[in-house]
Coordinates of C-alpha atoms in Angstrom, one line a residue:
X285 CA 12.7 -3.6 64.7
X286 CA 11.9 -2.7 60.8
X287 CA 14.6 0.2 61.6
X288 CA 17.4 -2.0 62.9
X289 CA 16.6 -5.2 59.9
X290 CA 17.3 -2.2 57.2
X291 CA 20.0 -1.0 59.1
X292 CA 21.6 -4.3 59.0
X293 CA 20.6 -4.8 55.2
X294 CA 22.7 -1.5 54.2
X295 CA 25.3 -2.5 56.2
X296 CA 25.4 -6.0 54.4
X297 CA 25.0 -4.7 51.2
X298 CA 28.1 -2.0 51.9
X299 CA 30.2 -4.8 53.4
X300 CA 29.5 -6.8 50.3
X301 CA 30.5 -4.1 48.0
X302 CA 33.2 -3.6 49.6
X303 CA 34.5 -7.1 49.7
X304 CA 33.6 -7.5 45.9
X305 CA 36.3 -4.3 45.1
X306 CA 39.3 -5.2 43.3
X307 CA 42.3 -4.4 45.8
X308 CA 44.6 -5.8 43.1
X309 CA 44.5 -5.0 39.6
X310 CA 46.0 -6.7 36.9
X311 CA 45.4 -4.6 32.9
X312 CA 47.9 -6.2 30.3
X313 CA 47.7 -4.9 26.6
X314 CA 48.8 -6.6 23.9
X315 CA 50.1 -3.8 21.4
X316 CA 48.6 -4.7 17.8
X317 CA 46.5 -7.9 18.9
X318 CA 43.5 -7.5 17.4
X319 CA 40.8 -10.5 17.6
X320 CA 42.8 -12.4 14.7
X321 CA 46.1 -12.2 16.3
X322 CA 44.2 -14.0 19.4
X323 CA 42.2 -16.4 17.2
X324 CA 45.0 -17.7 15.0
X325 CA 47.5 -18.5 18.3
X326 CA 44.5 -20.4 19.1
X327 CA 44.0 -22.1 16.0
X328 CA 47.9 -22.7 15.5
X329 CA 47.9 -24.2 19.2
X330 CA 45.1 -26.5 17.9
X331 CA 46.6 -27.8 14.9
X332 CA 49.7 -28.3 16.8
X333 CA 47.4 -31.1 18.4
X334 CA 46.2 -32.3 15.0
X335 CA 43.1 -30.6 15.7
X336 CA 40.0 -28.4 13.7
X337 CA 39.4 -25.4 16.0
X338 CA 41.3 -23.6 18.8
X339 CA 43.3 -24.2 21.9
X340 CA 42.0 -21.6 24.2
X341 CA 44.8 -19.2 25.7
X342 CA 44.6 -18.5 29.2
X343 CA 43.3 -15.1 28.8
X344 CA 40.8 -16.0 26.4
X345 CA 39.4 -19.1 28.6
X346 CA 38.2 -15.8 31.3
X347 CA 34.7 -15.9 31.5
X348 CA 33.8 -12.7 30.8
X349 CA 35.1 -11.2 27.1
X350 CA 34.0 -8.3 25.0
X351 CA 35.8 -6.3 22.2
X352 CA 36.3 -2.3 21.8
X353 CA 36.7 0.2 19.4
X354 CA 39.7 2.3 18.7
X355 CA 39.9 5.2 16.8
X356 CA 41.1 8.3 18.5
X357 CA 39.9 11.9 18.6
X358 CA 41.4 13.0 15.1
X359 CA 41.7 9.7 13.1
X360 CA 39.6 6.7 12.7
X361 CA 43.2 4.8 13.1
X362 CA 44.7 5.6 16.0
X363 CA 48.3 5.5 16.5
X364 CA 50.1 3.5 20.0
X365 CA 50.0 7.0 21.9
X366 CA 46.6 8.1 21.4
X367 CA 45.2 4.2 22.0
X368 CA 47.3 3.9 24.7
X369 CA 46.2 7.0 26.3
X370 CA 42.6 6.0 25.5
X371 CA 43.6 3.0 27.6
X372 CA 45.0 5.1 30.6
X373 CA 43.1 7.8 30.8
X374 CA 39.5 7.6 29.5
X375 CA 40.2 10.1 27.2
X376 CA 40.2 10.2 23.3
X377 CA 43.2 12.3 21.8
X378 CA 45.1 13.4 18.9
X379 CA 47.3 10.6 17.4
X380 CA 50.6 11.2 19.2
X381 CA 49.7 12.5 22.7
X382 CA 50.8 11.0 25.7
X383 CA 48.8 11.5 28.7
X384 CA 47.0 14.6 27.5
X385 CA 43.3 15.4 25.6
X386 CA 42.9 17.1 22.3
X387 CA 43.6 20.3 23.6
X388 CA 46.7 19.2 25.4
X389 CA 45.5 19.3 28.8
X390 CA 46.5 17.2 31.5
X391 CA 44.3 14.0 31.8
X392 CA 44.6 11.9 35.2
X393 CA 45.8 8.0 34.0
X394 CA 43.8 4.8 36.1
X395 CA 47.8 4.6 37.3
X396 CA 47.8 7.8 39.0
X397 CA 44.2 6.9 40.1
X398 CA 45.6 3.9 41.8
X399 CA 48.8 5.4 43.4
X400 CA 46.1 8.5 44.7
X401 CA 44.2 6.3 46.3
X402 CA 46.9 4.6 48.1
X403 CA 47.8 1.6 46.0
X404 CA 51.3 0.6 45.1
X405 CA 51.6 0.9 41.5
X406 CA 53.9 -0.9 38.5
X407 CA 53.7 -0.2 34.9
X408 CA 55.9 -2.5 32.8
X409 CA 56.5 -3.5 29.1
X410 CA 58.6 -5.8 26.6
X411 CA 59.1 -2.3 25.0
X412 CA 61.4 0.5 26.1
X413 CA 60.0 1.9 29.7
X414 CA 59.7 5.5 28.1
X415 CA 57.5 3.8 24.8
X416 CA 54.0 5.6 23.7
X417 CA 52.0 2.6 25.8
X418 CA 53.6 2.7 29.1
X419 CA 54.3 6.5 29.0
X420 CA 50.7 6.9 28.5
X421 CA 50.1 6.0 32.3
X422 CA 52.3 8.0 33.8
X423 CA 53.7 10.9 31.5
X424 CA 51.8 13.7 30.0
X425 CA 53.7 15.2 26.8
X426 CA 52.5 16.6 23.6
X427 CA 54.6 14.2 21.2
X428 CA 55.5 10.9 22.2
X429 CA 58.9 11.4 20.6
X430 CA 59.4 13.3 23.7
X431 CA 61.6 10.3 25.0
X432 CA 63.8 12.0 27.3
X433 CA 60.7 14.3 28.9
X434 CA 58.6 11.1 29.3
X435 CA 61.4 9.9 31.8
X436 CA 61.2 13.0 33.5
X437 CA 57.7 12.0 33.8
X438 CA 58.5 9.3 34.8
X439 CA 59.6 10.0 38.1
X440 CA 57.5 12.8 38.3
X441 CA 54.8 10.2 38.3
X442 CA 56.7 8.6 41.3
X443 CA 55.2 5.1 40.6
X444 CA 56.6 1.7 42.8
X445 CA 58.4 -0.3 39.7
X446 CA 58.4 0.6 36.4
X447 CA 60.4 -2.6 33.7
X448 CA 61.1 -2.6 30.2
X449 CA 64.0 -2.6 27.7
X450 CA 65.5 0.5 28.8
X451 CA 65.7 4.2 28.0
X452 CA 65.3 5.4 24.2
X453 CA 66.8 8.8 25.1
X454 CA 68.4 8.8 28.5
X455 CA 70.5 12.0 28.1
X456 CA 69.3 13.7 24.9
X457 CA 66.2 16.0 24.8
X458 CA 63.3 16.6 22.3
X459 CA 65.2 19.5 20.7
X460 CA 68.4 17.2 20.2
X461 CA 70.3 18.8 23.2
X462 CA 73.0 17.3 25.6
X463 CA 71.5 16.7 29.2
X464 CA 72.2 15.1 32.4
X465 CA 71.6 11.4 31.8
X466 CA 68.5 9.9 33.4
X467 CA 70.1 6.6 35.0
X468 CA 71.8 8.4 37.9
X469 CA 68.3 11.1 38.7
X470 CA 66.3 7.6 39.0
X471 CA 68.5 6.9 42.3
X472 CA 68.4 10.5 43.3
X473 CA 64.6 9.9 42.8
X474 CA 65.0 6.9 45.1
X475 CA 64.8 4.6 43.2
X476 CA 66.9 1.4 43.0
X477 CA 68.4 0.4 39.0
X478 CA 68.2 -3.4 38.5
X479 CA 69.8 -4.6 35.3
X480 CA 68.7 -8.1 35.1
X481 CA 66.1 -10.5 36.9
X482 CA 69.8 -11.2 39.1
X483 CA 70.1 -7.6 40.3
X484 CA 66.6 -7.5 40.8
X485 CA 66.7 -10.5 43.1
X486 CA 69.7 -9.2 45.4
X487 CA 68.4 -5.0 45.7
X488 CA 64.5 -5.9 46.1
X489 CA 65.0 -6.4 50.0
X490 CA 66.5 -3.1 50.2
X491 CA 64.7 -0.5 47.7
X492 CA 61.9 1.6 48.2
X493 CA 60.8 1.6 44.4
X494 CA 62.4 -0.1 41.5
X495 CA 62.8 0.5 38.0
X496 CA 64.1 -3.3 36.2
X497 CA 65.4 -3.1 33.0
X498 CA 67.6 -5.5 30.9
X499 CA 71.1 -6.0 31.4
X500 CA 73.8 -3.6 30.5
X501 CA 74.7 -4.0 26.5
X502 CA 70.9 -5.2 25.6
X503 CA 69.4 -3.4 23.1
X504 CA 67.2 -0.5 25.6
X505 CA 64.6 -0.5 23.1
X506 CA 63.1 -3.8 23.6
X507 CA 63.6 -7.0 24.6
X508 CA 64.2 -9.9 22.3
X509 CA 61.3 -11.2 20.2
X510 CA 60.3 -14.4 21.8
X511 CA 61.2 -16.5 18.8
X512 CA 64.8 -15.7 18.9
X513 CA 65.1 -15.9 23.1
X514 CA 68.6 -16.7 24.6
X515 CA 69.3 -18.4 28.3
X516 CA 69.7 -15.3 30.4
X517 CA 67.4 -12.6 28.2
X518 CA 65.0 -10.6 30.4
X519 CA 61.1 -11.9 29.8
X520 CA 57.9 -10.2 30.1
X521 CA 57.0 -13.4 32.5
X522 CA 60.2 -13.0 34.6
X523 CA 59.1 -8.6 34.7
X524 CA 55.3 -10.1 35.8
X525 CA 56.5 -12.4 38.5
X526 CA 59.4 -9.7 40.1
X527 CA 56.8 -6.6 39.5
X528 CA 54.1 -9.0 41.9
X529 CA 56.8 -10.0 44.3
X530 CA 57.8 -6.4 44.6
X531 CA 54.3 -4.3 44.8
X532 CA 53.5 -7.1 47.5
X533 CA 56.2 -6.3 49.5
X534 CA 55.3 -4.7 53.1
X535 CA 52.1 -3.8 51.4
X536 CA 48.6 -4.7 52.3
X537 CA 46.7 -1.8 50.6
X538 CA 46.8 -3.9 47.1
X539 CA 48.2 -2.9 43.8
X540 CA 47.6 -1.3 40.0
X541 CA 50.2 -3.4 37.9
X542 CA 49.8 -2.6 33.8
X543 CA 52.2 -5.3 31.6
X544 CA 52.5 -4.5 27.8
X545 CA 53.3 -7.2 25.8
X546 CA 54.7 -4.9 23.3
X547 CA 55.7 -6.6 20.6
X548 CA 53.2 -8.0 19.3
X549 CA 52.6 -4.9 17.4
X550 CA 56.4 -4.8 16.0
X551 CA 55.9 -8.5 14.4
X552 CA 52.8 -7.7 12.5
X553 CA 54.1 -4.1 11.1
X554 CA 56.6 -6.7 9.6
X555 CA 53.4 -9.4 9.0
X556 CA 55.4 -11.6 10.5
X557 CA 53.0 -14.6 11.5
X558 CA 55.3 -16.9 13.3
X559 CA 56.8 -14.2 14.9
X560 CA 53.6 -12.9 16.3
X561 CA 52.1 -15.7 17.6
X562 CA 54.9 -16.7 19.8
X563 CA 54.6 -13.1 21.0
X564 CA 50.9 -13.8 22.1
X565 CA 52.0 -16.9 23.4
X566 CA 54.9 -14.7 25.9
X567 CA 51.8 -12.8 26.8
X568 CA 49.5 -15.2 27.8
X569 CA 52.8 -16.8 29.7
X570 CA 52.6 -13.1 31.7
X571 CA 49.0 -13.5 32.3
X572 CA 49.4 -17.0 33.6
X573 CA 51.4 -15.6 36.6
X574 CA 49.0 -12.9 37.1
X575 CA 46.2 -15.8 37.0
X576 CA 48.0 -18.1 39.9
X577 CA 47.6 -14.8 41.9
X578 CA 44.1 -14.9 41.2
X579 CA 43.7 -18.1 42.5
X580 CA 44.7 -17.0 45.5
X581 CA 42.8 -14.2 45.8
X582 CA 40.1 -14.7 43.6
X583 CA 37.2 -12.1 45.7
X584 CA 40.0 -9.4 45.5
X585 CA 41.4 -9.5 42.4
X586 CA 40.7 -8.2 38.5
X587 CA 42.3 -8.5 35.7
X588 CA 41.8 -7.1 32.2
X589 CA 43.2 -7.8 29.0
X590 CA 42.6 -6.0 25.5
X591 CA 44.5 -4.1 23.0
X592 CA 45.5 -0.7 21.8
X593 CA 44.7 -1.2 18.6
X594 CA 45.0 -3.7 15.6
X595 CA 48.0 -3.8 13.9
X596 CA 48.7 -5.8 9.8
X597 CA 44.8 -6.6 9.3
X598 CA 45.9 -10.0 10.0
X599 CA 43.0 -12.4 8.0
X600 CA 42.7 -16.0 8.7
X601 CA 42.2 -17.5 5.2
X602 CA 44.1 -17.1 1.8
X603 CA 43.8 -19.9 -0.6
X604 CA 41.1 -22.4 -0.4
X605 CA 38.9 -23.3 2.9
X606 CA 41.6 -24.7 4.9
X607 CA 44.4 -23.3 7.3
X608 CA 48.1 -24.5 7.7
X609 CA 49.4 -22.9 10.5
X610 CA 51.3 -25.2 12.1
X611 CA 53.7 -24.6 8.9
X612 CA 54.8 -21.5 11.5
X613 CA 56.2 -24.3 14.1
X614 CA 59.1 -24.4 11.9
X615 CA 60.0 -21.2 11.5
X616 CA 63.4 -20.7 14.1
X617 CA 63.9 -16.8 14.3
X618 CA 62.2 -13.5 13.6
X619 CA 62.6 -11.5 10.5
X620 CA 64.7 -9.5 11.9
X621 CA 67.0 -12.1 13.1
X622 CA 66.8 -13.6 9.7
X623 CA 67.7 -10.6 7.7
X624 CA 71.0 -10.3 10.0
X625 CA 71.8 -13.9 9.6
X626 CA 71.6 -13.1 5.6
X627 CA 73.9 -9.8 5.9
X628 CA 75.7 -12.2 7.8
X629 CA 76.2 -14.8 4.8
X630 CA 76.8 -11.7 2.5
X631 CA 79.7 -10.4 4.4
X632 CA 81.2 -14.4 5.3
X633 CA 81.0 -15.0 1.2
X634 CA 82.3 -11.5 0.0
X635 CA 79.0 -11.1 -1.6
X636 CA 79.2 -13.8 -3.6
X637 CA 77.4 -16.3 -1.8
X638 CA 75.5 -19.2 -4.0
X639 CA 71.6 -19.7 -4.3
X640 CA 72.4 -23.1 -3.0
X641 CA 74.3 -21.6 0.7
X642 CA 71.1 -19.5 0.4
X643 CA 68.8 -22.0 0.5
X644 CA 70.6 -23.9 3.1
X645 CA 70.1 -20.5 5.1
X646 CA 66.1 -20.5 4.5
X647 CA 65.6 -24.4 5.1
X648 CA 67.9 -23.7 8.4
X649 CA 66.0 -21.2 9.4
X650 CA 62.6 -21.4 7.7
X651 CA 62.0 -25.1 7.0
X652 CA 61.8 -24.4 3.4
X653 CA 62.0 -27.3 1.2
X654 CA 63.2 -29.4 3.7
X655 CA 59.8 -29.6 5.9
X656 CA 57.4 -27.4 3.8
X657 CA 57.8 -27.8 0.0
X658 CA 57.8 -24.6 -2.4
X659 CA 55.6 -23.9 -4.9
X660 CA 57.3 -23.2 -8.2
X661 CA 56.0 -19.4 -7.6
X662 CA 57.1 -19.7 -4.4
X663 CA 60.6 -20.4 -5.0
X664 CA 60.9 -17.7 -8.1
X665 CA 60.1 -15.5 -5.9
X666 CA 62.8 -16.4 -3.6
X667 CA 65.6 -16.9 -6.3
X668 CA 64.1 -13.8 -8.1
X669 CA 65.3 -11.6 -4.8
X670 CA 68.2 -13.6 -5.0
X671 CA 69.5 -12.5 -8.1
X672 CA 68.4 -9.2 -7.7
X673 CA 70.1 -8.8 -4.0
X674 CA 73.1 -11.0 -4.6
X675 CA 74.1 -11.3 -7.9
X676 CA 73.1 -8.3 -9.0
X677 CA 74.5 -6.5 -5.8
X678 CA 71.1 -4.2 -5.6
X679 CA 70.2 -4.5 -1.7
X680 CA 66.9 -2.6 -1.2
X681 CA 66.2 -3.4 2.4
X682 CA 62.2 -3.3 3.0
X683 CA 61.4 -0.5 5.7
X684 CA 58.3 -0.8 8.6
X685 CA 57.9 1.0 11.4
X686 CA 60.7 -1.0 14.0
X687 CA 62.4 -2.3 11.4
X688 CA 64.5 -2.3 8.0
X689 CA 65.4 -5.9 6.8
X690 CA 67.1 -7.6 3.7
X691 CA 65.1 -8.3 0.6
X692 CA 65.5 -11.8 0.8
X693 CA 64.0 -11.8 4.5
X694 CA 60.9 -10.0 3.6
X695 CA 60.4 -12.2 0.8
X696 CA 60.7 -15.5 3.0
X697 CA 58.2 -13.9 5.6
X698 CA 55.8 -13.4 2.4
X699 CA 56.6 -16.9 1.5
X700 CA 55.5 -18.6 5.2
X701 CA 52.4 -16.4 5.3
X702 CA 51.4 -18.1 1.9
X703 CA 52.4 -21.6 3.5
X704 CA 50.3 -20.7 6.3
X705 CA 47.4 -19.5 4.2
X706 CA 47.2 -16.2 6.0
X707 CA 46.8 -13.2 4.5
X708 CA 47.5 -9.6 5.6
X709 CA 45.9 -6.0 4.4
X710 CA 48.5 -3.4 6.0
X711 CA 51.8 -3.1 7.6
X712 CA 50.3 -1.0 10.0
X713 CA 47.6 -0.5 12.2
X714 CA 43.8 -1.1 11.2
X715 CA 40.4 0.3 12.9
X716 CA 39.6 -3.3 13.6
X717 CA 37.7 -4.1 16.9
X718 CA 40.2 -5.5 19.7
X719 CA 39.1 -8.0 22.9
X720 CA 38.4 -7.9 25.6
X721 CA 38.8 -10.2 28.3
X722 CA 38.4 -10.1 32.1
X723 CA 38.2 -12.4 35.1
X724 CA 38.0 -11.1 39.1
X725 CA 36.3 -8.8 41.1
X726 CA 34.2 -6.2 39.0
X727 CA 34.6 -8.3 35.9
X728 CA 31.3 -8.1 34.8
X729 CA 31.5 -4.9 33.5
X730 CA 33.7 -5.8 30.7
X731 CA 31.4 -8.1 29.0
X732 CA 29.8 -7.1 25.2
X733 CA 30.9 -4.4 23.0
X734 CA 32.4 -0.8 24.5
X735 CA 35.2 1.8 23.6
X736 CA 38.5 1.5 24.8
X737 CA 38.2 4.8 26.8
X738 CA 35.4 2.8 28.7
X739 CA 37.8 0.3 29.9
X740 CA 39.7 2.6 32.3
X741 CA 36.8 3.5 33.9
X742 CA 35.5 0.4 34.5
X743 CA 39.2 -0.2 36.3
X744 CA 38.4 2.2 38.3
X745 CA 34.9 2.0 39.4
X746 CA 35.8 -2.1 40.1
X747 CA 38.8 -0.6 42.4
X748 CA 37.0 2.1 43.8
X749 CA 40.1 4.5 43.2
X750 CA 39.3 8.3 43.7

């Protein structure tokens, strides 16, 4: 009798274990969002209400939330490739690497995991598909300038759905050479080529795997910023819904789905506030349709959020003991969008366009003086660019990583960051810890501090993949 009750005790403990294993997996990064890029969406959301304090996010309303370190094998920075290999893999690297360690060896990604232990798998992004985070979970390259070898990998990897911008390099090598373009070997592969949420809809019946990228004359590298979004742009929501809809298709083994919100990251190398938050805010819209899943399954299902790495050393605070971040609600476009509406205004006026058609431009655009009065500093430093760019003809443009922009636009993004009373140390990444957040089957794990190589095993152990 004593055998038989301890018999039936292991057998309920392995039937619970097993019933408390995430079949589905949800891991979204958000590329450069550090804890303040989290805290001041929050904190804008709040003031938005008239508020002190936050608005919680979705994701950061889960109930379990830690934060992680970053640095990668050779610098105490690490760079998108390295964190997001970190992320995949479990493995520290050399800033650069893509899916291998710091002896550029072949490490196994949670993805390949997943699809190994016969999950269907997606890995998607607001990015370009062949970027340093996505590539991370399915390539394995020495340099992640290796754009067109990372699509190779790519369906190497032979994932279910891979979304994004597009293809950097689709028929141009590491070396610079000529080669076959990649859009026609991803149908040989068998994979069907969506160009739009539209496509998508009328192949999904019929394809096998799927790779969903924007619509043909987009820009491949990304999608647009969420702050200058047009009716019928591709979202990272719309990518979410259409990768659940298709790794649920004929499938009842469950699912590994990675969604980079990617950029995040690209705003803050520009220390574009206003730009950022509504790029957290397109996240946490991702992670809302990954959620409602949840609620459906709720015993079988994790998800994870966190970050690569920390990007601007974003600082809540810059004059005084006060905040004004709803100033950002009035900011219309990015600065990118704003420096082409400016070479815009040059070319219309022959270059001889007046402070006042400028300043018509910025309150258009930017609210200035209109809904948020200039300091006399404040609008020096605009006119000062002014004269320097227009009337004087000398047109520096100011160079980050994604971007090279007109004088005056960098100056107005300096500008709202003042109105906003944020601050910023960098225009690239920091060691700073990023968050953590979880919710599901296996959550548990992910609560208090850890490194972001621990994160991946965690995913794994939750999922029980080989």
């Amino acid at each position: 009798m004593k055998r038989l009750t301890y018999l039936l005790f292991f057998v309920l403990l392995a039937v619970t274990a097993q019933a408390q294993r995430a079949k589905y997996v949800f891991f979204f990064i958000g590329d450069g969002m550090g804890l303040n890029q989290v805290n001041t969406t929050e904190m804008y959301l709040g003031e938005q209400e008239g508020r002190i304090g936050t608005l919680p996010l979705t994701f950061a309303s889960f109930p379990v939330a830690g934060m992680a370190t970053t640095f990668s094998a050779t610098n105490s920075i690490t760079d998108s490739a390295a964190g997001g290999t970190a992320l995949a893999t479990g493995s520290k690297t050399y800033n650069g690497a893509i899916g291998v360690n710091a002896d550029k060896e072949t490490v196994m990604s949670v993805a390949e995991r997943a699809k190994r232990s016969g999950k269907k798998v997606g890995v998607t992004t607001s990015v370009s598909v062949d970027h340093a985070t996505p590539a991370s979970f399915y390539a394995h390259q020495v340099d992640r300038n290796m754009y067109y070898e990372i699509a190779q990998d790519m369906l190497k990897a032979n994932f279910d759905f891979y979304a994004g911008g597009g293809f950097l390099k689709p028929n141009t090598t590491f070396d610079g050479k000529e080669a076959p373009s990649i859009f026609p070997q991803i149908e040989e592969a068998g994979y069907t080529l969506a160009r739009g949420v539209d496509e998508y809809e009328a192949k999904c019946d019929d394809a096998d795997k799927m790779v969903l990228i924007q619509k043909e004359g987009a820009d491949p590298s990304c999608l647009p910023y969420a702050i200058d979004r047009k009716e019928g742009d591709l979202t990272l929501k719309q990518i979410t819904e259409s990768a659940i809809d298709f790794l649920t298709k004929d499938n009842n083994k469950g699912f590994f789905l990675m969604v980079e919100g990617g950029k995040i990251d690209w705003a803050c190398h520009n220390n574009d506030v206003a730009t950022a938050v509504q790029e957290v805010l397109d996240l946490n819209e991702a992670v809302k349709v990954a959620y409602e899943f949840y609620q459906k399954h709720p015993k079988e299902t994790l998800i994870v959020i966190t970050a690569d790495h920390e990007t601007g050393g974003l600082g809540l605070g810059y004059d005084g003991y006060t905040l004004a971040l709803k100033s950002l609600a009035n900011q219309e476009t990015s600065q990118e969008e704003l420096s082409r509406a400016i070479t815009d205004l040059r070319k219309a006026k022959g270059r001889k366009a007046t402070w006042e058609e400028v300043k018509a431009l910025l309150a258009d655009k930017m609210g200035f003086w209109d809904e948020l009065p200039l300091s006399w500093e404040q609008e020096r430093l605009l006119h000062d660019v002014y004269q320097e760019s227009f009337v004087k003809n000398h047109v520096e443009f100011a160079e980050t990583l994604y971007s090279s922009t007109e004088p005056l636009a960098a100056a107005a993004r300096k500008v709202m960051s003042q109105l906003a009373l944020v601050g910023w140390t960098s225009g690239d990444h920091t060691a700073e810890y990023v968050p953590v957040f979880a919710i599901g089957a296996g959550s548990k794990a992910f609560f208090g501090k850890m490194d972001n190589t621990d994160i991946p095993k965690r995913i794994a152990k939750a999922a029980g993949y080989k």
